Short mmCIF file of C-alpha atoms and ligand atoms in Angstrom, two decimals:
data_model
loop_
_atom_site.label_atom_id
_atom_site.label_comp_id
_atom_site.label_asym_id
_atom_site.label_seq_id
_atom_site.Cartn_x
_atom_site.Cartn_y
_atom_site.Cartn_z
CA UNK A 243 -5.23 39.19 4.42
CA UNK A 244 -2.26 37.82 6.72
CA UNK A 245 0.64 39.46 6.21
CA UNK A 246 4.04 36.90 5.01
CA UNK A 247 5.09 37.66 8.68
CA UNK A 248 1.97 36.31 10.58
CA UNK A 249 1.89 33.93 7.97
CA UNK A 250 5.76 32.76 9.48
CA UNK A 251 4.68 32.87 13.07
CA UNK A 252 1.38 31.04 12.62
CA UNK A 253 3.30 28.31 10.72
CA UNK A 254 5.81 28.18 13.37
CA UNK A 255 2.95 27.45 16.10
CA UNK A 256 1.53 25.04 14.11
CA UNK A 257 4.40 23.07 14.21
CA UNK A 258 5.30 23.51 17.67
CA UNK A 259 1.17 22.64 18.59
CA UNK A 260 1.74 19.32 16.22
CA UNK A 261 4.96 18.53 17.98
CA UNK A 262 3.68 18.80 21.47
CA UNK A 263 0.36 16.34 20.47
CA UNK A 264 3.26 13.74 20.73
CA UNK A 265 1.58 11.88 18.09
CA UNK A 266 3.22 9.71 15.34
CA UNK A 267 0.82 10.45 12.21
CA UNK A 268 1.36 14.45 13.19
CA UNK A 269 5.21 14.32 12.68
CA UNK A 270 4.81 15.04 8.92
CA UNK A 271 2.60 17.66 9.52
CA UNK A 272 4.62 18.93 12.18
CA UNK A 273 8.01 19.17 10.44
CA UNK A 274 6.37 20.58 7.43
CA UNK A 275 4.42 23.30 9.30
CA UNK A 276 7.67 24.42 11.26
CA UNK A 277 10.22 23.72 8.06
CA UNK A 278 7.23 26.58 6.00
CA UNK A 279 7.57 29.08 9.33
CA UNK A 280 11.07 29.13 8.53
CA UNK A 281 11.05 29.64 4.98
CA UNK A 282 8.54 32.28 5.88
CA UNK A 283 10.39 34.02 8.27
CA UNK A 284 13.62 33.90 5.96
CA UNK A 285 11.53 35.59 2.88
CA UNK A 286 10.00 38.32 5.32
CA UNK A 287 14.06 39.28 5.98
CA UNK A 288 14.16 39.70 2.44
CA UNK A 289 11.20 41.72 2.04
CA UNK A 290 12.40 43.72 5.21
CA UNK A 291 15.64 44.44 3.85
CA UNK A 292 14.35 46.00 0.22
CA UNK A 293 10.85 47.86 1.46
CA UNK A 294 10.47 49.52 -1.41
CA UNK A 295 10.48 46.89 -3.36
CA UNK A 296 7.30 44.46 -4.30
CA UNK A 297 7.51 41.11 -2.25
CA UNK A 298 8.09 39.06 -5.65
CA UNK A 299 10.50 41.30 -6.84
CA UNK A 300 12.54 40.30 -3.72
CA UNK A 301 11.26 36.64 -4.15
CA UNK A 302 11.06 35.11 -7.43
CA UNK A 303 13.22 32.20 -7.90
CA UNK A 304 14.24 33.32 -11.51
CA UNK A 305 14.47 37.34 -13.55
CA UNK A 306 14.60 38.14 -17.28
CA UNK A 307 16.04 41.20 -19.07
CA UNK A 308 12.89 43.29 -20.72
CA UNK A 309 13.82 47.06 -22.65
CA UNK A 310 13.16 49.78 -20.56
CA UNK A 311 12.54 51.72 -23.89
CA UNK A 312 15.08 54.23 -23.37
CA UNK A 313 17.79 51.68 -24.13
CA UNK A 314 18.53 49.80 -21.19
CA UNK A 315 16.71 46.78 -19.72
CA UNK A 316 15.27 46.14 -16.45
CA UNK A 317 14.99 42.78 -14.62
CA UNK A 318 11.44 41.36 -14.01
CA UNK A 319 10.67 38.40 -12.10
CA UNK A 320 10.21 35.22 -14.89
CA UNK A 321 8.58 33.02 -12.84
CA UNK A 322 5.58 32.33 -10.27
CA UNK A 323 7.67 30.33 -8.20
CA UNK A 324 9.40 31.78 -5.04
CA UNK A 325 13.18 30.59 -3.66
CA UNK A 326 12.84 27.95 -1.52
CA UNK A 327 15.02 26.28 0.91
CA UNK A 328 17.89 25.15 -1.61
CA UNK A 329 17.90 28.75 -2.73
CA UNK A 330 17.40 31.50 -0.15
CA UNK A 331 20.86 31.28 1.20
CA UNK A 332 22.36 32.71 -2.21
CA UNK A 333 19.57 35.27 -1.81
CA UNK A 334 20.68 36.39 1.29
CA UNK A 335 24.35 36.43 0.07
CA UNK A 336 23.05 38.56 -2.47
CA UNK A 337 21.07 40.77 -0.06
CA UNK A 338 24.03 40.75 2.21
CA UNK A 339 22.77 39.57 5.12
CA UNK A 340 24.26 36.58 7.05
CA UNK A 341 22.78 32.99 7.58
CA UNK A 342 24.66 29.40 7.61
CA UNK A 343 24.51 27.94 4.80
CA UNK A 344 25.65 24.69 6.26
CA UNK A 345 22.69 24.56 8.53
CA UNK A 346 20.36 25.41 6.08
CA UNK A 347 21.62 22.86 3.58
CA UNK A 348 21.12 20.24 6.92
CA UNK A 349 17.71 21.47 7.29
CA UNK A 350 16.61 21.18 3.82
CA UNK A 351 18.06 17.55 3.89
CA UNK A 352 16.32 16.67 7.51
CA UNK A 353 12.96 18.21 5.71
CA UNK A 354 13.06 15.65 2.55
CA UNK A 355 14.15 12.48 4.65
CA UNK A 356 11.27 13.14 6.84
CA UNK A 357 9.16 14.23 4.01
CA UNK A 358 10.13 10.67 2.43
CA UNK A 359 10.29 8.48 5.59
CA UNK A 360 7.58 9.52 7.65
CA UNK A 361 6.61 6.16 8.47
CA UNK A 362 10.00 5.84 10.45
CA UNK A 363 10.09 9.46 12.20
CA UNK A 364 10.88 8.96 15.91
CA UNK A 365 9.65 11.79 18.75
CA UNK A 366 13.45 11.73 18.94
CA UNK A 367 13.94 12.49 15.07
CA UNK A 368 11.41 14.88 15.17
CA UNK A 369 13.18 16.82 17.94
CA UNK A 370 16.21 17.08 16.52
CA UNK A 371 14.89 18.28 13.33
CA UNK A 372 12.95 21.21 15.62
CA UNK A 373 16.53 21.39 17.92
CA UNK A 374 18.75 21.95 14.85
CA UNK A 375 16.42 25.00 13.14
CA UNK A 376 16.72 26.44 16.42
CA UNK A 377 20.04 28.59 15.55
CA UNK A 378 18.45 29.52 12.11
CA UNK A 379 14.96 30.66 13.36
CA UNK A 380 16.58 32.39 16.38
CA UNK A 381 19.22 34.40 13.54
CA UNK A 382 15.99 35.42 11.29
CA UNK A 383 13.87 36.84 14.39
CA UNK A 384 17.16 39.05 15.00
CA UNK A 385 17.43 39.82 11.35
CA UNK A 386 13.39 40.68 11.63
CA UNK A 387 14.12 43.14 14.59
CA UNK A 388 11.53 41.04 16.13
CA UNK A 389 11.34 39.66 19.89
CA UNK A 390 10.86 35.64 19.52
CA UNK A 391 9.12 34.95 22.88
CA UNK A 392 6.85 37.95 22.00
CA UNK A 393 5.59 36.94 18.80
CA UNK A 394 5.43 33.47 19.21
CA UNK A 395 4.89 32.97 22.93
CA UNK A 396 4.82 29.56 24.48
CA UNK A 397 5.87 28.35 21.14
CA UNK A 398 9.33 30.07 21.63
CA UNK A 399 9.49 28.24 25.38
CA UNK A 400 9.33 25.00 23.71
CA UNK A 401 11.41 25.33 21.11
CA UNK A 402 14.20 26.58 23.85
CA UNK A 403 13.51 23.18 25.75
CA UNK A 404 13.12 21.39 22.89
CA UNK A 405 16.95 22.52 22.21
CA UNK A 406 18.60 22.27 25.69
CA UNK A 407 17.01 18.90 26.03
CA UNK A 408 18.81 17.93 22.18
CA UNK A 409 21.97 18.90 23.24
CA UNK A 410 21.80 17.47 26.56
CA UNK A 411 21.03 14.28 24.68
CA UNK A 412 23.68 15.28 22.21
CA UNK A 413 26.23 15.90 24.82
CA UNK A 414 25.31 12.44 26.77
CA UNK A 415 26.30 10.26 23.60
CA UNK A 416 29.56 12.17 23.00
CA UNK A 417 30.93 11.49 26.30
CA UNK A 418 30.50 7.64 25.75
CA UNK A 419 33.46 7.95 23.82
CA UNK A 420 35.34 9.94 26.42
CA UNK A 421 37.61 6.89 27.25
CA UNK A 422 39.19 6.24 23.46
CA UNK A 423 42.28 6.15 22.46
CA UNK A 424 42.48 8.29 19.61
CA UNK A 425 44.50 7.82 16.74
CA UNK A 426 43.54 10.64 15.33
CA UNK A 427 42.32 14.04 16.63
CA UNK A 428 40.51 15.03 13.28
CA UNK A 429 38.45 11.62 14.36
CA UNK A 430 38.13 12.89 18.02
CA UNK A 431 36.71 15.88 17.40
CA UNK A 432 34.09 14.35 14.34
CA UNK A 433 30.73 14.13 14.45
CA UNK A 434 29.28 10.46 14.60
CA UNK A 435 26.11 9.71 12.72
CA UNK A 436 23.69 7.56 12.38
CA UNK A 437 24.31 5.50 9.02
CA UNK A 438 20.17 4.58 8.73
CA UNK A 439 18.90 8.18 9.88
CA UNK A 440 21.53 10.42 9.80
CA UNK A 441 20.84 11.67 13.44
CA UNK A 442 23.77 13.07 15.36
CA UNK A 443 22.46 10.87 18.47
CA UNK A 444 25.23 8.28 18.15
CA UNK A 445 26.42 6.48 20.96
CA UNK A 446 29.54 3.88 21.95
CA UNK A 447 27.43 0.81 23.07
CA UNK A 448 29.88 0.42 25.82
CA UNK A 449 31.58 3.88 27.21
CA UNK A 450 34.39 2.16 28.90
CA UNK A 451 35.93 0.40 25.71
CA UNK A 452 39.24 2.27 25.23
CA UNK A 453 39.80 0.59 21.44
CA UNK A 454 38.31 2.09 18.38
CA UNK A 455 38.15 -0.86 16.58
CA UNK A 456 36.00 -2.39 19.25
CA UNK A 457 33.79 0.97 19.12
CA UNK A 458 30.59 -0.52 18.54
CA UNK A 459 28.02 2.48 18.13
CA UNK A 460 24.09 2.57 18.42
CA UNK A 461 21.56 5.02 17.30
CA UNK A 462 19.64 6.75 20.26
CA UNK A 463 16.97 8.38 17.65
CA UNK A 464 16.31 5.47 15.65
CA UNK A 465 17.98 2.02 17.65
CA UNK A 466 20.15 1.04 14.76
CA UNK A 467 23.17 -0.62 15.65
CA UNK A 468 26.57 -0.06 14.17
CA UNK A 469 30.20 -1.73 13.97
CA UNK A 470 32.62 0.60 15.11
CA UNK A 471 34.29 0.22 11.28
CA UNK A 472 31.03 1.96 9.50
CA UNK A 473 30.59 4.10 12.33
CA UNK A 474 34.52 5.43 11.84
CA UNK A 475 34.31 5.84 7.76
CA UNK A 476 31.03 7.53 7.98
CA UNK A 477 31.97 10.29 10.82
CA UNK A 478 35.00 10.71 8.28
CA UNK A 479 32.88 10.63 5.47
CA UNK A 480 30.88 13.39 6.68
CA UNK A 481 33.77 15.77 8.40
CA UNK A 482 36.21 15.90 5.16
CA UNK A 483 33.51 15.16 2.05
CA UNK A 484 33.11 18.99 1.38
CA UNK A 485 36.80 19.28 1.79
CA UNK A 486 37.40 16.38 -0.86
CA UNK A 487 35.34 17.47 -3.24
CA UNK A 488 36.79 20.67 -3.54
CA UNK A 489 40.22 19.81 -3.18
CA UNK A 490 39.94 17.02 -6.27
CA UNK A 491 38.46 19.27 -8.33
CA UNK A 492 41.42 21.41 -7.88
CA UNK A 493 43.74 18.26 -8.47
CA UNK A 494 44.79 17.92 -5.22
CA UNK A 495 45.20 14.76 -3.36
CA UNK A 496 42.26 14.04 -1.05
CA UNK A 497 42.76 14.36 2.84
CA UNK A 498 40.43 10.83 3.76
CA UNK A 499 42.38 7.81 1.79
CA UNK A 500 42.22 4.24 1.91
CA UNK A 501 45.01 2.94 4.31
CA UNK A 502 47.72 1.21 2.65
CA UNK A 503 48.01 -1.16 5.89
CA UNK A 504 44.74 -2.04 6.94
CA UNK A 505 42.97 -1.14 3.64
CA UNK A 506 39.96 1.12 5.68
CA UNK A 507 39.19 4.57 4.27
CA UNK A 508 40.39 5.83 6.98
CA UNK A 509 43.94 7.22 6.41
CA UNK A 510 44.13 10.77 7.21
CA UNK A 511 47.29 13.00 4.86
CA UNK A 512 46.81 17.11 5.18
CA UNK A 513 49.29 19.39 6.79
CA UNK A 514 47.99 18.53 10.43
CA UNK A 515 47.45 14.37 9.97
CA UNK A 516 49.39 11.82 8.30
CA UNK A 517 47.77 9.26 10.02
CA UNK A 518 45.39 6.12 9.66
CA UNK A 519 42.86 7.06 12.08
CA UNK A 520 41.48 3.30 12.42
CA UNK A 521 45.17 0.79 12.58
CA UNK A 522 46.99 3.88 13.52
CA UNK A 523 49.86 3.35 10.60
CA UNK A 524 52.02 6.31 9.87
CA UNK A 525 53.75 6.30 6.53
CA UNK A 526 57.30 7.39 6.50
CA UNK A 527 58.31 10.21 5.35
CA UNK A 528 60.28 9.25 2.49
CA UNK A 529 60.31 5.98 0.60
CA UNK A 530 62.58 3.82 1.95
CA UNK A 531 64.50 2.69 -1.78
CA UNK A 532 64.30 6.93 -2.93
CA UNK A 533 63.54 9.01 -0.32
CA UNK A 534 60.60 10.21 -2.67
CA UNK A 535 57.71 11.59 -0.86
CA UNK A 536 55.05 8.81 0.42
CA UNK A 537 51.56 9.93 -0.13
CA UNK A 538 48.81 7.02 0.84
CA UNK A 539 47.77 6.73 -2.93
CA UNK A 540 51.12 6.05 -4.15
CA UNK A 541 52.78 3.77 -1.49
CA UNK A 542 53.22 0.19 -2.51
CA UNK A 543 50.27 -1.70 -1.09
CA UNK A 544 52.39 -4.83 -0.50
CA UNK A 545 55.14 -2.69 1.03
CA UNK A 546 53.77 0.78 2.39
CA UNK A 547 57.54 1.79 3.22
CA UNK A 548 57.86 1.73 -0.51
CA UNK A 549 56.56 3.75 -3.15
CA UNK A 550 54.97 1.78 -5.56
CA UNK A 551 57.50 2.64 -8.42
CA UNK A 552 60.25 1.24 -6.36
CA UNK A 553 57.97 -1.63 -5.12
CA UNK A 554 56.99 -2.55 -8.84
CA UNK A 555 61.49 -2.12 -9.88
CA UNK A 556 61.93 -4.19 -6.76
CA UNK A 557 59.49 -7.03 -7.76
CA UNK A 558 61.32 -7.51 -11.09
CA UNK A 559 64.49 -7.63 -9.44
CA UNK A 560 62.73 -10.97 -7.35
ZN1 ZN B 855 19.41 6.37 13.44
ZN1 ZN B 856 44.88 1.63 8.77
ZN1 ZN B 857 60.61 4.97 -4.18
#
């Protein structure tokens, strides 16, 4: 019987051997073979780590108390089923052992759009999803004390190109926006997405534009086009939705706002930015009738130097 480890490699060639056909109706098949390898590879770190341990000790997705009979309990796996990709990175917190949970949250998501819109998958989508496990699989083989290019041979040389040519790619479409005048840094430094695909392969149609509000974008992965607008609120969208989440739930004010001047969600208030990041309008720092602070959700929307308790007291004084 194959061991989970040859299992990981095997799945992991398959994927690579499906990618390199360079044939539409294998990109499902492809991304699924590769996305398993991983998963594989991740559970074998798991296994590695506790040796002593049974494999679905280490791997069940779900444990119940049973009585040890002297008084105590012990914890038994509940269930058949084994963590999966949403999972494994609490697992490894749990274990101790470090993996980014950002990237594997990306690749679980680039794993179900594929899985759901294979019919659209581009050689180019397929890439990056290959390009962007790259840092993950690379971590596990080092967390496996095993050699990559040893165990998976000219699967490993791909994969490598596979990457450099991504970020090549990656690194062309940011410097199309090398000549605008920012704003806003936090929107400099953003990643642009595709709003159809997702794919970080967004480019300014025309890299000498200097205006963001002319910043017309296109999709190298999947050719959708984009007004710079959408473009704008989704690369904010995507850079400060973790942070808005949390910092709502905590009842702070969010850091992306809509912009009490040009109405875009696009105004920018944390300790760095106070700052619309589309128009460029800077609220005060006081209202102009108090001196109370100006946040973007309370300035008057008909009068952004005012707050709109003094806007509303100045309206009845009209
Ligand atoms: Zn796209
Ligand atoms: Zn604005
Ligand atoms: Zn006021």
């Amino acid at each position: 019987m194959q061991t989970l480890f040859e299992n990981a490699v095997q799945s992991l060639q398959l994927g690579i051997e499906d990618y390199e056909a360079n044939d539409k109706r294998r990109a499902l098949s492809c991304v699924r073979n590769f996305y398993a390898g991983v998963l594989l590879l991740a559970k074998e770190v798991l296994v590695r780590a506790a040796p002593n341990a049974k494999p679905d000790e280490v791997l069940s997705d779900r444990y119940a108390p049973k009585p040890d009979g002297n008084g105590g309990v012990v914890y038994q796996p509940a269930s058949r089923r084994t963590i999966d990709f949403e999972t494994i990175g609490r697992r490894f917190n749990d274990f101790g052992l470090p993996i980014d949970h950002v990237a594997l949250r990306e690749l679980s998501k680039i794993r179900n759009d594929i899985e759901h819109n294979c019919t659209n998958a581009t050689r180019s989508s397929i890439r990056e999803a290959v390009a962007k496990a790259f840092p993950v699989v690379a971590n596990l083989f080092r967390l496996a004390d095993e050699e990559p290019h040893v165990v998976l041979g000219q699967a490993w040389q791909t994969m490598l190109d596979e990457r450099s040519l991504y970020e090549r790619e990656l690194a062309d479409c940011r410097a199309t926006f090398d000549q605008i005048d920012w704003y806003s840094q936090s929107l400099a430094v953003a990643q642009f997405r595709c709003v159809s695909c997702d794919s970080e392969l967004v480019a300014q149609v025309d890299p000498a534009n200097t205006d963001i509000q002319s910043a017309d974008c296109v999709c190298r992965s999947c050719g959708k086009q984009m007004r710079a607008e959408k473009a704008v609120v989704y690369a904010l969208e995507g850079k400060f939705a973790a942070e808005d989440h949390s910092s709502i739930k905590d009842g702070g004010e969010p850091v992306l706002n809509s912009c009490p001047e040009c109405g875009v969600d696009a105004y920018i208030f944390d300790g760095d930015e106070n700052r619309c990041a589309w128009c460029g309008y800077e609220l005060g720092d006081g209202c102009a009738r108090c001196s109370g602070p100006l946040t973007p959700n309370d300035a008057s929307f008909d009068d952004p130097s005012l707050c709109s308790y003094c806007s509303h007291v100045m309206s009845k004084d009209d």
